[in-house]
mmCIF file of C-alpha atoms in Angstrom:
data_model
loop_
_atom_site.group_PDB
_atom_site.id
_atom_site.type_symbol
_atom_site.label_atom_id
_atom_site.label_comp_id
_atom_site.label_asym_id
_atom_site.label_seq_id
_atom_site.Cartn_x
_atom_site.Cartn_y
_atom_site.Cartn_z
ATOM 1 C CA MET A 1 -10.216 29.374 -40.479
ATOM 2 C CA PHE A 2 -8.740 25.807 -41.779
ATOM 3 C CA ASP A 3 -7.954 27.494 -45.357
ATOM 4 C CA ILE A 4 -9.416 24.283 -47.246
ATOM 5 C CA ALA A 5 -9.259 25.265 -50.773
ATOM 6 C CA PRO A 6 -12.246 24.577 -53.254
ATOM 7 C CA THR A 7 -10.882 22.018 -54.920
ATOM 8 C CA GLU A 8 -9.868 20.085 -51.692
ATOM 9 C CA LEU A 9 -13.311 20.746 -50.440
ATOM 10 C CA LEU A 10 -14.867 18.861 -54.121
ATOM 11 C CA LEU A 11 -12.358 16.041 -53.150
ATOM 12 C CA CYS A 12 -13.761 15.539 -50.128
ATOM 13 C CA ALA A 13 -17.475 15.403 -51.447
ATOM 14 C CA VAL A 14 -16.549 13.056 -54.185
ATOM 15 C CA VAL A 15 -14.748 10.692 -51.777
ATOM 16 C CA ALA A 16 -17.873 10.943 -49.327
ATOM 17 C CA LEU A 17 -20.393 10.109 -52.285
ATOM 18 C CA LEU A 18 -18.043 7.109 -53.404
ATOM 19 C CA VAL A 19 -17.737 5.714 -49.693
ATOM 20 C CA ILE A 20 -20.909 6.600 -48.284
ATOM 21 C CA GLY A 21 -23.389 6.427 -50.947
ATOM 22 C CA PRO A 22 -25.807 8.761 -52.612
ATOM 23 C CA LYS A 23 -28.796 7.050 -50.556
ATOM 24 C CA ASP A 24 -27.071 7.823 -47.063
ATOM 25 C CA LEU A 25 -25.233 11.304 -48.058
ATOM 26 C CA PRO A 26 -28.113 13.456 -46.750
ATOM 27 C CA ARG A 27 -28.664 11.786 -43.715
ATOM 28 C CA VAL A 28 -24.672 11.936 -42.999
ATOM 29 C CA MET A 29 -24.685 15.412 -43.964
ATOM 30 C CA ARG A 30 -27.662 16.439 -41.378
ATOM 31 C CA THR A 31 -25.633 14.671 -38.877
ATOM 32 C CA VAL A 32 -22.353 16.589 -39.510
ATOM 33 C CA GLY A 33 -24.708 19.811 -39.414
ATOM 34 C CA GLN A 34 -25.961 18.827 -35.875
ATOM 35 C CA TRP A 35 -22.614 18.050 -34.518
ATOM 36 C CA VAL A 36 -20.762 21.382 -36.045
ATOM 37 C CA ALA A 37 -23.908 23.300 -34.672
ATOM 38 C CA ARG A 38 -23.112 22.266 -31.335
ATOM 39 C CA ALA A 39 -19.699 22.433 -31.507
ATOM 40 C CA ARG A 40 -20.231 26.145 -32.476
ATOM 41 C CA GLY A 41 -22.775 26.390 -29.514
ATOM 42 C CA MET A 42 -20.086 25.144 -27.097
ATOM 43 C CA ALA A 43 -17.333 27.623 -28.409
ATOM 44 C CA ARG A 44 -19.857 30.627 -28.310
ATOM 45 C CA HIS A 45 -20.308 29.505 -24.541
ATOM 46 C CA PHE A 46 -16.888 28.913 -23.633
ATOM 47 C CA ARG A 47 -15.943 32.320 -25.211
ATOM 48 C CA SER A 48 -18.937 34.095 -23.406
ATOM 49 C CA GLY A 49 -17.854 32.658 -20.003
ATOM 50 C CA ILE A 50 -13.994 33.906 -20.781
ATOM 51 C CA ASP A 51 -15.512 37.108 -21.958
ATOM 52 C CA THR A 52 -17.675 37.586 -18.340
ATOM 53 C CA MET A 53 -14.370 36.519 -16.420
ATOM 54 C CA ILE A 54 -12.026 39.063 -18.272
ATOM 55 C CA ARG A 55 -14.495 41.887 -17.777
ATOM 56 C CA GLU A 56 -14.672 41.038 -14.128
ATOM 57 C CA ALA A 57 -10.925 41.230 -13.785
ATOM 58 C CA GLU A 58 -11.189 44.304 -15.735
ATOM 59 C CA LEU A 59 -13.888 45.761 -13.078
ATOM 60 C CA GLN A 60 -11.526 44.795 -10.166
ATOM 61 C CA ASP A 61 -8.218 46.230 -11.541
ATOM 62 C CA MET A 62 -10.527 49.717 -12.024
ATOM 63 C CA GLU A 63 -12.069 49.336 -8.656
ATOM 64 C CA LYS A 64 -8.797 48.989 -7.307
ATOM 65 C CA LYS A 65 -6.934 51.949 -9.193
ATOM 66 C CA TRP A 66 -10.140 54.131 -7.898
ATOM 67 C CA ALA A 67 -9.599 53.248 -4.473
ATOM 68 C CA GLU A 68 -5.953 54.309 -4.580
ATOM 69 C CA GLU A 69 -7.040 57.423 -6.285
ATOM 70 C CA ASN A 70 -9.347 58.116 -3.549
ATOM 71 C CA ALA A 71 -7.003 57.384 -0.624
ATOM 72 C CA ARG A 72 -4.174 59.883 -2.518
ATOM 73 C CA ILE A 73 -6.819 62.301 -2.656
ATOM 74 C CA MET A 74 -8.148 61.889 0.736
ATOM 75 C CA ALA A 75 -4.388 62.119 2.089
ATOM 76 C CA ARG A 76 -3.722 65.030 0.310
ATOM 77 C CA HIS A 77 -7.294 66.973 1.397
ATOM 78 C CA PRO A 78 -7.916 65.576 4.516
ATOM 79 C CA GLU A 79 -10.661 68.404 5.426
ATOM 80 C CA ALA A 80 -13.109 67.196 2.532
ATOM 81 C CA GLY A 81 -13.690 63.779 4.494
ATOM 82 C CA GLU A 82 -14.993 65.549 7.578
ATOM 83 C CA PRO A 83 -18.531 65.258 7.940
ATOM 84 C CA VAL A 84 -20.533 68.623 7.033
ATOM 85 C CA GLU A 85 -23.035 70.063 9.764
ATOM 86 C CA ALA A 86 -26.559 69.933 8.865
ATOM 87 C CA LEU A 87 -28.280 73.261 7.639
ATOM 88 C CA PRO A 88 -30.359 74.972 10.197
ATOM 89 C CA ALA A 89 -34.124 74.832 9.870
ATOM 90 C CA PRO A 90 -36.105 78.067 8.214
ATOM 91 C CA GLU A 91 -37.187 80.225 10.351
ATOM 92 C CA SER A 92 -40.847 79.713 9.573
ATOM 93 C CA ALA A 93 -40.404 76.019 10.483
ATOM 94 C CA GLN A 94 -38.843 77.022 13.703
ATOM 95 C CA SER A 95 -41.577 79.311 14.869
ATOM 96 C CA THR A 96 -44.628 78.157 16.293
ATOM 97 C CA PRO A 97 -47.551 80.302 17.801
ATOM 98 C CA ALA A 98 -47.092 80.533 21.443
ATOM 99 C CA ASP A 99 -50.693 81.282 22.279
ATOM 100 C CA PRO A 100 -53.173 78.433 20.662
ATOM 101 C CA ALA A 101 -55.756 81.132 20.066
ATOM 102 C CA SER A 102 -53.947 82.353 17.685
ATOM 103 C CA ALA A 103 -53.227 79.405 15.440
ATOM 104 C CA PRO A 104 -55.548 79.150 12.772
ATOM 105 C CA ALA A 105 -59.062 77.815 13.544
ATOM 106 C CA ASP A 106 -59.087 74.722 11.028
ATOM 107 C CA ALA A 107 -55.821 73.035 10.830
ATOM 108 C CA SER A 108 -56.691 71.268 7.638
ATOM 109 C CA GLN A 109 -56.541 74.355 5.462
ATOM 110 C CA PRO A 110 -52.896 76.200 4.997
ATOM 111 C CA ALA A 111 -52.057 78.790 6.504
ATOM 112 C CA ALA A 112 -51.553 82.240 4.140
ATOM 113 C CA ALA A 113 -48.573 83.077 2.629
ATOM 114 C CA SER A 114 -45.910 84.842 4.573
ATOM 115 C CA PRO A 115 -45.002 88.223 3.087
ATOM 116 C CA ALA A 116 -41.693 87.159 2.301
ATOM 117 C CA GLU A 117 -43.357 84.510 0.016
ATOM 118 C CA PRO A 118 -44.929 86.006 -3.566
ATOM 119 C CA GLU A 119 -48.164 84.401 -3.888
ATOM 120 C CA LEU A 120 -48.516 82.533 -7.328
ATOM 121 C CA PRO A 121 -51.543 82.536 -9.397
ATOM 122 C CA LEU A 122 -53.574 79.214 -9.591
ATOM 123 C CA THR A 123 -54.843 79.991 -12.990
ATOM 124 C CA ALA A 124 -52.652 80.052 -16.361
ATOM 125 C CA ALA A 125 -52.695 83.298 -18.206
ATOM 126 C CA PRO A 126 -54.216 82.897 -21.764
ATOM 127 C CA LYS A 127 -51.847 82.421 -24.469
ATOM 128 C CA GLY A 128 -49.996 85.861 -25.847
ATOM 129 C CA GLU A 129 -50.736 87.428 -22.267
ATOM 130 C CA GLY A 130 -48.277 87.883 -19.571
ATOM 131 C CA ALA A 131 -45.450 86.110 -21.454
ATOM 132 C CA GLN A 132 -42.434 88.253 -21.158
#
């Protein structure tokens, strides 16, 4: 990143050792390390904020393109935008007994299956039998 050669780094270490001294050098290096860590953290936070803004801008562009494409499709096929009519209810749900006496005596029990609906067995067939 800074393109520092190993010889330049060694020269900086020797100058720091001579200027700061061997006694205070570990404390200074720890402080420098903390400052570098803070700077990296700030750079990471800044970069993530920029990435978030770019992502939001891309999403807005995509939403705009989708809206334009949707408008183009709706203009080309206007019949597709008409509301769909509700389907009629099944005949079994529409028919109610006219005579209450013909209604089942116990309303909590389900009515018998109509002839149009096949009755399914409630127990599972043993393995190997009935599997086709």
